[in-house]
PDB file of C-alpha atoms in Angstrom:
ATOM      1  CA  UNK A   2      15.958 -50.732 -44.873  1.00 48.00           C
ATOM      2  CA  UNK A   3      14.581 -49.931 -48.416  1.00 45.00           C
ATOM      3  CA  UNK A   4      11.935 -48.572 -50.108  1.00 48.00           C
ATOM      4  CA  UNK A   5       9.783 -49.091 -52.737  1.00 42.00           C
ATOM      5  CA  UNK A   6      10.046 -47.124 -56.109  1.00 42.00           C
ATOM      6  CA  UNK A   7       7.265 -44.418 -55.904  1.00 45.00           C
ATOM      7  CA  UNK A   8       4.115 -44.604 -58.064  1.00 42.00           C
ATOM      8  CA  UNK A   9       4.670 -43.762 -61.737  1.00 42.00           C
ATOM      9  CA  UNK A  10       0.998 -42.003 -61.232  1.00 47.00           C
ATOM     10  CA  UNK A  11       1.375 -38.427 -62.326  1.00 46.00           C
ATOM     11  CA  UNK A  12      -0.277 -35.890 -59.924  1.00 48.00           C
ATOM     12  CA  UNK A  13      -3.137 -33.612 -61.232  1.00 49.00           C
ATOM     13  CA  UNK A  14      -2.018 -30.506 -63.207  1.00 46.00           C
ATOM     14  CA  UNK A  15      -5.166 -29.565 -65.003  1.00 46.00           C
ATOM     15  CA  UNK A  16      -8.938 -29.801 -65.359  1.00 47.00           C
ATOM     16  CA  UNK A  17     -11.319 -28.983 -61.914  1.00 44.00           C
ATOM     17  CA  UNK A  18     -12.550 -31.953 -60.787  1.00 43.00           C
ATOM     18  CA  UNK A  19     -15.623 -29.804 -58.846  1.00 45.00           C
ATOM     19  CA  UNK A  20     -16.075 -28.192 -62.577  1.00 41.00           C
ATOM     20  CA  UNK A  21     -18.491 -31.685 -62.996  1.00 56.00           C
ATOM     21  CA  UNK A  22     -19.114 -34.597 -60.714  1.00 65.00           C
ATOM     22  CA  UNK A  23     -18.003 -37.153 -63.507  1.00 69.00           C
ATOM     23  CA  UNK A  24     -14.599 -35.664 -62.960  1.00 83.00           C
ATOM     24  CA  UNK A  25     -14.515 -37.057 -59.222  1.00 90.00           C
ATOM     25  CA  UNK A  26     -14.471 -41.070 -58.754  1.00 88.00           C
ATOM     26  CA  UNK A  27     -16.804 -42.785 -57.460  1.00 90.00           C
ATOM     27  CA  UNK A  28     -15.908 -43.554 -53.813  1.00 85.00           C
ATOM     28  CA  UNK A  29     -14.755 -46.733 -52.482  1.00 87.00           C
ATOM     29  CA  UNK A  30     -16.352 -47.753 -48.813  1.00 85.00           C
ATOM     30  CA  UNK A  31     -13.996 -49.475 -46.763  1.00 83.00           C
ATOM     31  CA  UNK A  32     -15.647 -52.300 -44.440  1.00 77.00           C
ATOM     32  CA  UNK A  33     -15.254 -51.277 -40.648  1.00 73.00           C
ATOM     33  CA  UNK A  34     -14.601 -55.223 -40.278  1.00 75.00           C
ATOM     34  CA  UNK A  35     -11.493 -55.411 -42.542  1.00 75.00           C
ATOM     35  CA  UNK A  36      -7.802 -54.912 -41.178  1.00 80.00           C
ATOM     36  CA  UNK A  37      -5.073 -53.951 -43.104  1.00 82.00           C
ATOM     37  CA  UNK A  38      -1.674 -53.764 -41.810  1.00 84.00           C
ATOM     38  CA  UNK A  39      -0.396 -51.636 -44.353  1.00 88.00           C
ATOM     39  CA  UNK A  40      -0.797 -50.984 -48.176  1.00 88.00           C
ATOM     40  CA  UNK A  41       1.674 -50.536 -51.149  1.00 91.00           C
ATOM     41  CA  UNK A  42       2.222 -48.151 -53.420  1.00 88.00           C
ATOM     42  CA  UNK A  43       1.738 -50.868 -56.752  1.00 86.00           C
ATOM     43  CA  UNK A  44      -0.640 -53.181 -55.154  1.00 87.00           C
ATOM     44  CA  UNK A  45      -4.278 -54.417 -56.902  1.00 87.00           C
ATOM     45  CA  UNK A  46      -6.544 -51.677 -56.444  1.00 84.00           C
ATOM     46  CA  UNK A  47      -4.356 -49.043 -54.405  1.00 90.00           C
ATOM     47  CA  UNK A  48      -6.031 -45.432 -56.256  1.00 92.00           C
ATOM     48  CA  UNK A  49      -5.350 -42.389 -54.094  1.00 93.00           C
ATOM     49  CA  UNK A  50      -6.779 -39.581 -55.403  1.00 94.00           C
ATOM     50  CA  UNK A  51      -4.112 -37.358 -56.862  1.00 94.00           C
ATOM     51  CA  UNK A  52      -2.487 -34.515 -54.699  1.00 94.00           C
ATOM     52  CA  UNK A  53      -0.630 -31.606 -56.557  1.00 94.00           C
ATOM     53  CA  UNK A  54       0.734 -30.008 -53.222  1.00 95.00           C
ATOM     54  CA  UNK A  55       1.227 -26.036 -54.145  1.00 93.00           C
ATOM     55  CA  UNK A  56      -1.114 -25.904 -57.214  1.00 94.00           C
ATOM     56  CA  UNK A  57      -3.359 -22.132 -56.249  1.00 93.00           C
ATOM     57  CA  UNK A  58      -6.661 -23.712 -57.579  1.00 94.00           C
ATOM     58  CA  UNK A  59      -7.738 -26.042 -54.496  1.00 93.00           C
ATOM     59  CA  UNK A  60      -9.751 -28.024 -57.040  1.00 90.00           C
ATOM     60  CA  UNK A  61      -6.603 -29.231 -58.573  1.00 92.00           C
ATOM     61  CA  UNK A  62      -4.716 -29.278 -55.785  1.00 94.00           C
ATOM     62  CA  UNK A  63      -7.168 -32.002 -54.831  1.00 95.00           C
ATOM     63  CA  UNK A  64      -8.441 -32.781 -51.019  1.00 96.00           C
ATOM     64  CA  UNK A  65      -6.741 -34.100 -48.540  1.00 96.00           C
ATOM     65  CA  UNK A  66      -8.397 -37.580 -47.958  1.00 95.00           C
ATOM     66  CA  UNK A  67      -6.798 -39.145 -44.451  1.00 94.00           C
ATOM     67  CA  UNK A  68     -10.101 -40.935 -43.066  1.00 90.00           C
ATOM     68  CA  UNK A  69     -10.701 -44.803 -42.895  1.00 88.00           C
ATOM     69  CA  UNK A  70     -13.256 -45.104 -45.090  1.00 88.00           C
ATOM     70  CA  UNK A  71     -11.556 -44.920 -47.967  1.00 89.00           C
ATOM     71  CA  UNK A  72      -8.183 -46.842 -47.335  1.00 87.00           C
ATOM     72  CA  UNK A  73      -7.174 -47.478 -51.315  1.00 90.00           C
ATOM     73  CA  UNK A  74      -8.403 -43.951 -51.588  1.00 93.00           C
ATOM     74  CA  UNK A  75      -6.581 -42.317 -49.111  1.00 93.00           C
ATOM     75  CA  UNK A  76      -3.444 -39.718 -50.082  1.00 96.00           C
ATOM     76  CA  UNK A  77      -2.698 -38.912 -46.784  1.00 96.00           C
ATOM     77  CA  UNK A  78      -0.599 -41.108 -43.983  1.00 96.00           C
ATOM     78  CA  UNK A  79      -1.477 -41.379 -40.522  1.00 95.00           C
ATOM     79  CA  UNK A  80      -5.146 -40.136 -39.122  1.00 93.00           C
ATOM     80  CA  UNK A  81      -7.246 -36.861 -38.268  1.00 92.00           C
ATOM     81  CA  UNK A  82      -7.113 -34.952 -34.948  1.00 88.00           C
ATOM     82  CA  UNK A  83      -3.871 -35.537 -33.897  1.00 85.00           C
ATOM     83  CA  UNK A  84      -2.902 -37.176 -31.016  1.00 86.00           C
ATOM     84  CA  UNK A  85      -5.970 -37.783 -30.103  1.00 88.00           C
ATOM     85  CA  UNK A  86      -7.421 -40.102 -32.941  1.00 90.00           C
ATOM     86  CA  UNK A  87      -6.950 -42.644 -30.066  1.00 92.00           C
ATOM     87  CA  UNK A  88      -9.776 -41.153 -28.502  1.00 93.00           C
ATOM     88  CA  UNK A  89     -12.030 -41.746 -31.659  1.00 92.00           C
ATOM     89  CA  UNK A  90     -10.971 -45.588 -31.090  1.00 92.00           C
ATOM     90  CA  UNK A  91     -12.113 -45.513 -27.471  1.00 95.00           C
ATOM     91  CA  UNK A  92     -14.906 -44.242 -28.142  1.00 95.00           C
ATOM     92  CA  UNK A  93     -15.933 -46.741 -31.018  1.00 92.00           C
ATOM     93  CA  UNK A  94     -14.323 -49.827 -29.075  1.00 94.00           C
ATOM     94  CA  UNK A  95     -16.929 -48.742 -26.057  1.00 96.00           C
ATOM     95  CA  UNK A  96     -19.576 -48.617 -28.714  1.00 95.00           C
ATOM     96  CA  UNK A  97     -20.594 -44.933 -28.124  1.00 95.00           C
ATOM     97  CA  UNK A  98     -19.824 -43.837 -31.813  1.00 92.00           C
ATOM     98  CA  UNK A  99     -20.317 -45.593 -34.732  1.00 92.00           C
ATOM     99  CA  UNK A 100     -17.270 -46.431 -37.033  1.00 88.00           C
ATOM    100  CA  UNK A 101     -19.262 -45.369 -40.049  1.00 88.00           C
ATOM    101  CA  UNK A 102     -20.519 -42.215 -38.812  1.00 89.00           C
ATOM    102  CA  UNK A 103     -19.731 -39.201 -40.833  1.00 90.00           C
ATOM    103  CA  UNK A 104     -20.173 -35.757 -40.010  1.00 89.00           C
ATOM    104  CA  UNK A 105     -22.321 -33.337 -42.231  1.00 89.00           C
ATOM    105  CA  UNK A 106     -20.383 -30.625 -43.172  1.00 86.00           C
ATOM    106  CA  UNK A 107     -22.495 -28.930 -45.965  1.00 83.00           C
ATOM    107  CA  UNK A 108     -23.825 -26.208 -44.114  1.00 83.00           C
ATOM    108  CA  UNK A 109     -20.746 -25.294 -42.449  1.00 86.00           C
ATOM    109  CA  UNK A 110     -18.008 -22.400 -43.675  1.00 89.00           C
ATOM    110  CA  UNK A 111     -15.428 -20.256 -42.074  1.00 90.00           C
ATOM    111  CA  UNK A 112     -17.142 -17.432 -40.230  1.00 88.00           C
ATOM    112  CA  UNK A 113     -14.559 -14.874 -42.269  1.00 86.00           C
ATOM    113  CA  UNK A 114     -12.437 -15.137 -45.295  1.00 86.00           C
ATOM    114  CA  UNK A 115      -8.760 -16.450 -45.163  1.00 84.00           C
ATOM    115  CA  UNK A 116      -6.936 -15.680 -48.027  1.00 83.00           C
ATOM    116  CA  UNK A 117      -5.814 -17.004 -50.765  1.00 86.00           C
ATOM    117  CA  UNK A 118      -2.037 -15.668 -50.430  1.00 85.00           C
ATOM    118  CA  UNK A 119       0.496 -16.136 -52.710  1.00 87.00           C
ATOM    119  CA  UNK A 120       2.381 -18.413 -50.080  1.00 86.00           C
ATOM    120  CA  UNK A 121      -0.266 -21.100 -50.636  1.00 89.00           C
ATOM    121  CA  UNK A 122       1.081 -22.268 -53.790  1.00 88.00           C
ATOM    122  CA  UNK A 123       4.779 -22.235 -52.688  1.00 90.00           C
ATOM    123  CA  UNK A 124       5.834 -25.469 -51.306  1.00 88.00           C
ATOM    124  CA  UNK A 125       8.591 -24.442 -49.348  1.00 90.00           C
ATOM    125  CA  UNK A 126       6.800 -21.692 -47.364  1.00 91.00           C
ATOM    126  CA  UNK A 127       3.757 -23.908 -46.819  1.00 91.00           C
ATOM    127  CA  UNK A 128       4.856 -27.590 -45.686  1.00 94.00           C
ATOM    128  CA  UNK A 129       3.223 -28.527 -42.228  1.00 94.00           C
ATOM    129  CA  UNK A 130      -0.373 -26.971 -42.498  1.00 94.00           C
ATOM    130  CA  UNK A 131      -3.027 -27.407 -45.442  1.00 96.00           C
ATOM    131  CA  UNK A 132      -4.022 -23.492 -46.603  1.00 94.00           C
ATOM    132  CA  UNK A 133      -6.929 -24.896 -47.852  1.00 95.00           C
ATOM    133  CA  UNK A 134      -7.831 -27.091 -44.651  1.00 94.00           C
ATOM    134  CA  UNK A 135     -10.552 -24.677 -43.608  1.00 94.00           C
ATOM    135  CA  UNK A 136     -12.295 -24.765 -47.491  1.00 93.00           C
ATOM    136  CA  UNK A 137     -13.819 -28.630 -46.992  1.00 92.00           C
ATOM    137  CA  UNK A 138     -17.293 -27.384 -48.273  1.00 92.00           C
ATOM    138  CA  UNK A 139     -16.550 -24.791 -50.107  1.00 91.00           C
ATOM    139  CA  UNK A 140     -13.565 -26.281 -52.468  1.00 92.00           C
ATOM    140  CA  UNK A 141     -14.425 -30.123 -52.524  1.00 93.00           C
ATOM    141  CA  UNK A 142     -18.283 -29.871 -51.618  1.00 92.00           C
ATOM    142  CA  UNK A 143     -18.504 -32.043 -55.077  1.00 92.00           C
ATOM    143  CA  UNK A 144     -16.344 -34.997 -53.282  1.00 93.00           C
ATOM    144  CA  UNK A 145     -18.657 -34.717 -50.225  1.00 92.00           C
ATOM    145  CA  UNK A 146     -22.196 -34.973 -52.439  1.00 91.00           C
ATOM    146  CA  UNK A 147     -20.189 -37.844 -54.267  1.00 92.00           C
ATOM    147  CA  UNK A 148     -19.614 -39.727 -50.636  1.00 91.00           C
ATOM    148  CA  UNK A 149     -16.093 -39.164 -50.068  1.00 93.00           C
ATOM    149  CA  UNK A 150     -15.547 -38.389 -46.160  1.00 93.00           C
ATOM    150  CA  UNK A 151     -13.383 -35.378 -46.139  1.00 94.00           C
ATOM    151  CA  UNK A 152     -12.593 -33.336 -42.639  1.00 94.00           C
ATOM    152  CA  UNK A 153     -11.311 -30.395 -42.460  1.00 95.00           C
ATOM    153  CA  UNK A 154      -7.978 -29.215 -40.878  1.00 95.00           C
ATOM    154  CA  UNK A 155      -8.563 -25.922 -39.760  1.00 95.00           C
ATOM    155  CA  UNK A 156     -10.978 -24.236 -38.357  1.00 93.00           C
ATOM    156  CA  UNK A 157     -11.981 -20.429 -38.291  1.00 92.00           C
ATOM    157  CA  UNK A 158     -14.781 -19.185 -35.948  1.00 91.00           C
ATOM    158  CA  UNK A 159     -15.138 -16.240 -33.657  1.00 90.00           C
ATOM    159  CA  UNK A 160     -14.933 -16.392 -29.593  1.00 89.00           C
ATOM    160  CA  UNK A 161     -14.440 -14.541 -26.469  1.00 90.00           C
ATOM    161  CA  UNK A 162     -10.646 -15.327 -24.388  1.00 87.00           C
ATOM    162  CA  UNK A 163     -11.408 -13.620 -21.041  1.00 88.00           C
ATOM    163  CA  UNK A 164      -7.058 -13.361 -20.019  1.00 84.00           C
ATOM    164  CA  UNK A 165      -6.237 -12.586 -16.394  1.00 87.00           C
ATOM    165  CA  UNK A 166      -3.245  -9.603 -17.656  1.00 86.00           C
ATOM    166  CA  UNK A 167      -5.786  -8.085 -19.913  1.00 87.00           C
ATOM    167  CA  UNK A 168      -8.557  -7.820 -17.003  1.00 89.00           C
ATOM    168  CA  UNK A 169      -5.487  -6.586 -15.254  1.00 91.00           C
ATOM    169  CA  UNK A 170      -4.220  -3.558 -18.321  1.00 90.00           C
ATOM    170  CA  UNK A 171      -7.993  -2.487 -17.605  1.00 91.00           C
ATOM    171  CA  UNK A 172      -8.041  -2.092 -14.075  1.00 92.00           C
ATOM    172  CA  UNK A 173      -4.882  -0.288 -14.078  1.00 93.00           C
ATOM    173  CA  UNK A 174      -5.827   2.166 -17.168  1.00 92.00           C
ATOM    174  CA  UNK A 175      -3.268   0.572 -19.102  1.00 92.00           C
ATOM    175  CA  UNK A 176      -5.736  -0.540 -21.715  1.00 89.00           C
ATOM    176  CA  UNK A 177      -8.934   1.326 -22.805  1.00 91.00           C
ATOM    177  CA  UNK A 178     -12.216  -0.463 -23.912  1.00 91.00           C
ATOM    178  CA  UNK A 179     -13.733   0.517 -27.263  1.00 90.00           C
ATOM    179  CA  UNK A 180     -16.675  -2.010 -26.653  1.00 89.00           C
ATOM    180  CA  UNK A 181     -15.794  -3.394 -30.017  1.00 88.00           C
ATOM    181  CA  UNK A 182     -12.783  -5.562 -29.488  1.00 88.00           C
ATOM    182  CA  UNK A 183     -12.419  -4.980 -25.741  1.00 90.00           C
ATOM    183  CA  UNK A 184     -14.232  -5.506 -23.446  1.00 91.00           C
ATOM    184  CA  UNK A 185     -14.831  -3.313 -20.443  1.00 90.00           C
ATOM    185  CA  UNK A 186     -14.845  -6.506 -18.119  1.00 89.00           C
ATOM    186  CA  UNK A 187     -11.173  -7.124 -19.817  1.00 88.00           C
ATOM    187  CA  UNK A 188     -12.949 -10.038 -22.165  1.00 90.00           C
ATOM    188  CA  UNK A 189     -11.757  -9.667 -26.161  1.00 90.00           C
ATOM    189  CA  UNK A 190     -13.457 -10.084 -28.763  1.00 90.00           C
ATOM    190  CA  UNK A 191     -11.043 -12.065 -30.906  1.00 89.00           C
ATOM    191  CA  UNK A 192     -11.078 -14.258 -34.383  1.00 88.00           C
ATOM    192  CA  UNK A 193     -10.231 -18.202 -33.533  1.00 90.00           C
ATOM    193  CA  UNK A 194      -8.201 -20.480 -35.996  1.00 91.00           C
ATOM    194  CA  UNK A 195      -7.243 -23.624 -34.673  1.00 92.00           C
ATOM    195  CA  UNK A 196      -5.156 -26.136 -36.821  1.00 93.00           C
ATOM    196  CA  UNK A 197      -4.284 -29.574 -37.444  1.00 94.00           C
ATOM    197  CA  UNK A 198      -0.712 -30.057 -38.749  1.00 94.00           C
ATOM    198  CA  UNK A 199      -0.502 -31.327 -42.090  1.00 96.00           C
ATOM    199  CA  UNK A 200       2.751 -32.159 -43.173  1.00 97.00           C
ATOM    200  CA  UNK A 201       4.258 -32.219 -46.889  1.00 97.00           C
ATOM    201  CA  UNK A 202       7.089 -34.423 -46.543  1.00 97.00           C
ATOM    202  CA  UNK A 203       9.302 -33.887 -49.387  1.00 97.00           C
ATOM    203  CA  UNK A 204       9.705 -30.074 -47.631  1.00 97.00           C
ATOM    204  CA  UNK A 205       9.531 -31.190 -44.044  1.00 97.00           C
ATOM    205  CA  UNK A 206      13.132 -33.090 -45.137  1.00 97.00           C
ATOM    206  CA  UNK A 207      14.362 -30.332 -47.075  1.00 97.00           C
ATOM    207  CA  UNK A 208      14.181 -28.141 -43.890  1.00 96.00           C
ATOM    208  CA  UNK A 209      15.342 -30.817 -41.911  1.00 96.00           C
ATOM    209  CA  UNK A 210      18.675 -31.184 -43.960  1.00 97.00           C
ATOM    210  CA  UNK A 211      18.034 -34.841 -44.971  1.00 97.00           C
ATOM    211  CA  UNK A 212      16.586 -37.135 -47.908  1.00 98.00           C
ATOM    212  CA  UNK A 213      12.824 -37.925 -47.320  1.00 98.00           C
ATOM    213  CA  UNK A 214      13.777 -41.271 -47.448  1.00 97.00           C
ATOM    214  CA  UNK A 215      15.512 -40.723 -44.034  1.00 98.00           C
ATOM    215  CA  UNK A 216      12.655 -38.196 -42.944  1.00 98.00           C
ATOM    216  CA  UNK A 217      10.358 -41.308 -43.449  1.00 98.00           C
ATOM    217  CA  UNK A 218      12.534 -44.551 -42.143  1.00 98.00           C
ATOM    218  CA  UNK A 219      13.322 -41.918 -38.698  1.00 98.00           C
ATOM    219  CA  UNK A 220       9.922 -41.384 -38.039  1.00 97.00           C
ATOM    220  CA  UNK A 221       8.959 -44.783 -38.702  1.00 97.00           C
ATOM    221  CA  UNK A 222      12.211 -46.259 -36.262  1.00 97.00           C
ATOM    222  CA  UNK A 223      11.592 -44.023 -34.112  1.00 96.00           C
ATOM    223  CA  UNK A 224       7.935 -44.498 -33.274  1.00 95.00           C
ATOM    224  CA  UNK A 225       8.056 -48.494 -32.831  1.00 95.00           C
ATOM    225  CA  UNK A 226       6.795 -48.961 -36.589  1.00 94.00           C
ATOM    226  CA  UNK A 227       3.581 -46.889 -35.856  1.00 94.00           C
ATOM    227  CA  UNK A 228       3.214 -45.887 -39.341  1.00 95.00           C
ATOM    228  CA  UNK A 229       4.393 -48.428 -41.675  1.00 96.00           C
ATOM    229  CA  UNK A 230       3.218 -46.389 -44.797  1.00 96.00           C
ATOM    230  CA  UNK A 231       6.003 -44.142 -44.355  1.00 97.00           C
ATOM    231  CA  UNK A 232       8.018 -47.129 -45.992  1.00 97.00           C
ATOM    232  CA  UNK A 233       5.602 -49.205 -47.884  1.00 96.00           C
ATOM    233  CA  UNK A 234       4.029 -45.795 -49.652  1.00 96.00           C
ATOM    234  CA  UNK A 235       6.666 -43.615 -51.056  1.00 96.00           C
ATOM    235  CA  UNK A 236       3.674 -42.432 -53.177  1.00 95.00           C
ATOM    236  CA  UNK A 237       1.969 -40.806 -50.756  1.00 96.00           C
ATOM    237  CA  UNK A 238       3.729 -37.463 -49.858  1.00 97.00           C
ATOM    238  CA  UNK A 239       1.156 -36.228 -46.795  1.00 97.00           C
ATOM    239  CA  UNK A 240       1.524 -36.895 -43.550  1.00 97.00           C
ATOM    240  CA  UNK A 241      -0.698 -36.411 -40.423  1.00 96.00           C
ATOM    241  CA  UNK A 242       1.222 -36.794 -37.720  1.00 95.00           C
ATOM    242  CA  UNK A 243       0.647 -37.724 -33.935  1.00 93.00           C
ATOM    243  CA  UNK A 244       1.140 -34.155 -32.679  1.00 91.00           C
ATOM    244  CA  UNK A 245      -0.699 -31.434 -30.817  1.00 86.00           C
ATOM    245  CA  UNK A 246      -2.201 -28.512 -33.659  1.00 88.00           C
ATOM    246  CA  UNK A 247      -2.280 -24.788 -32.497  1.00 87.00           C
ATOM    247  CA  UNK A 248      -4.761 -21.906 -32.074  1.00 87.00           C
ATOM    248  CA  UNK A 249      -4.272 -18.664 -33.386  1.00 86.00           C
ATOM    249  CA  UNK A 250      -5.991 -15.731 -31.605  1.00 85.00           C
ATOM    250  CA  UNK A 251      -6.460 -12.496 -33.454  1.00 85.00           C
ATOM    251  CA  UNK A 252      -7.032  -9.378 -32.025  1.00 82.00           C
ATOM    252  CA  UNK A 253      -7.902  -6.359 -34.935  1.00 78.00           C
ATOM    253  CA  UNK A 254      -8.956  -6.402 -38.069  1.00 71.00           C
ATOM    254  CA  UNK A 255      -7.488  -9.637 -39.579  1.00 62.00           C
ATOM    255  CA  UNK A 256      -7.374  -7.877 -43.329  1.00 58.00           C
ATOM    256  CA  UNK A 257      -4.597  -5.845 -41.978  1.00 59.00           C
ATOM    257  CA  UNK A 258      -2.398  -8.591 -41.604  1.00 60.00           C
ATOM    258  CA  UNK A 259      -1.080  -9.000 -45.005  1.00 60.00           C
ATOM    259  CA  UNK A 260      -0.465  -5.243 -45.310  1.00 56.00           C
ATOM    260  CA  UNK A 261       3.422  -4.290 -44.698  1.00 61.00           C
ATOM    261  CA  UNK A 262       2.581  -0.420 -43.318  1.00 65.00           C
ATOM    262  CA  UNK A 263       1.134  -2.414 -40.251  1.00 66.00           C
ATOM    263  CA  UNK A 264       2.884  -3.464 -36.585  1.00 68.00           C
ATOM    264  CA  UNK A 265       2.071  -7.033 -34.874  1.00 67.00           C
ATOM    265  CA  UNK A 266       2.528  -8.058 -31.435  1.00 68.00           C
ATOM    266  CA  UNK A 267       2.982 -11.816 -31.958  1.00 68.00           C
ATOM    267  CA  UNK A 268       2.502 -13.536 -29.212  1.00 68.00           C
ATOM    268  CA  UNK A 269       4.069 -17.572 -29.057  1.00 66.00           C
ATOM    269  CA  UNK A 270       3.113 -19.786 -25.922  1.00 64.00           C
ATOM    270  CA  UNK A 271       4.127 -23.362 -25.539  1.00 59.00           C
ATOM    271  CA  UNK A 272       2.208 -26.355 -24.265  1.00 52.00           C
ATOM    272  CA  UNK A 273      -0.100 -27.179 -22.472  1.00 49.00           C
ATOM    273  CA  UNK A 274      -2.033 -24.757 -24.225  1.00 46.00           C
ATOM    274  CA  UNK A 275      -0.292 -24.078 -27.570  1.00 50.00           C
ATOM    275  CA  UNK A 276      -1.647 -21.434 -28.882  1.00 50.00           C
ATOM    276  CA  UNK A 277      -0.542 -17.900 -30.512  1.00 51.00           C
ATOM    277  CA  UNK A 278      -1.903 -14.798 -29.652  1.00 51.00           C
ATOM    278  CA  UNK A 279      -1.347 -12.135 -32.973  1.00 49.00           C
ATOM    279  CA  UNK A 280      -2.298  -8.273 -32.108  1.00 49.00           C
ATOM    280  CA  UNK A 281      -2.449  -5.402 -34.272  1.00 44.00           C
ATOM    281  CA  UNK A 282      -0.855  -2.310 -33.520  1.00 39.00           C
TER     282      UNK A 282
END
């Protein structure tokens, strides 16, 4: 098995595309009636919009465009939501959601501030998540007036986890409610960050041990040809993949997490409900 020679297309390195909407194309509309198999990296009107993984400055760094409305477009392989973008084609084979809908996201924005860290623009310490997945608005809001449909891959909110051992620390004295964070019921007040896995490929091999042209013809062997693009676009270097995200829970004052003088409890717990609990000591 071969692939083709990757794009001689040179990814963005400078100028902001949200400095002025002429610097953003014009989007192209896929028809919901059109089926592609697949797509290659040289063929008549293939124009993904350029990707410079690790660049600080989201605006060069560019969005991360995986949706099917813009298939010559698109720099991502695979689809949104992972495994269960097959529910999104239930739902529009039933007819209960149209293929063209797209969600409104202008008047939405994390409920607190993320970052930046200097690990965002390091490719090999950021490879399976996109830092600036959580930023749709507020770093490509000039793509979205434009028409592109971009969705985000991480979400930050606020929520209450009611946990049976924390009700439990309560009863017993163990734990003390300050009617801030704690609850005296045993519910927490916690921050919420649930996210979709975006992977960077060339990095994903590196820590694998392999070529990321073995990375790519695995994954594609190894999931019945599910993702064809893996082989026929060597020019796209992001992948979604069929896989479960995670939560994060945060307990504390989340600024305190990038300071050094500070002890965490981290927390790691496996499926069914994959998510990680971080506490601050």
């Amino acid at each position: 098995m071969s692939i083709a020679p990757p794009s001689s297309k040179k990814p963005r390195t400078s100028k902001s595309p949200s400095s002025s909407s002429d610097d953003i194309p014009v989007p192209e509309i896929t028809s919901v009636d059109y089926v592609t198999l697949t797509s290659h990296a040289d063929a008549f009107g293939v124009d993904p919009i350029p990707i410079s993984w690790g660049h600080p400055d989201p605006s060069i760094r560019g969005p991360v465009i995986c949706t099917v409305r813009h298939s010559s477009q698109r720099n991502a392989i695979g689809a949104h939501s992972g495994s269960y973008c097959i529910y999104t084609g239930l739902a529009v084979a039933a007819g209960k959601l149209n293929p063209e809908y797209v969600p409104n996201l202008k008047l939405t924005s994390p409920v607190f501030n993320i970052g930046p860290h200097a690990s965002w623009s390091d490719p090999k310490k950021i490879a399976s998540i996109d830092p600036f997945g959580h930023l749709t608005n507020q770093a490509y809001g000039g793509y979205l007036d434009k028409g592109f449909d971009i969705r985000p891959t991480i979400a930050v909110t606020k929520a209450h986890i009611d946990l049976p051992e924390t009700r439990e620390a309560v009863a017993a004295g163990r734990l003390v409610p300050d009617g801030k964070i704690l609850m005296s019921c045993g519910k927490s007040i916690v921050r919420k960050v649930a996210v979709e896995p975006v992977w960077y490929l060339p990095e994903i091999a590196r820590r694998f041990g392999c070529t990321e042209t073995m990375l790519r013809q695995s994954v594609f062997r190894m999931t019945n040809g599910m993702y064809p693009e893996l082989i026929t676009r060597p020019d796209i270097k992001i992948f979604l993949p069929p896989i479960g995200g995670l939560t994060i829970y945060i307990w504390g004052k989340k600024m305190l997490l990038s300071l050094d003088k500070y002890r965490f409890t981290l927390i790691l717990i496996d499926m069914p409900y994959s998510f990680t609990r971080i506490s601050i000591i």
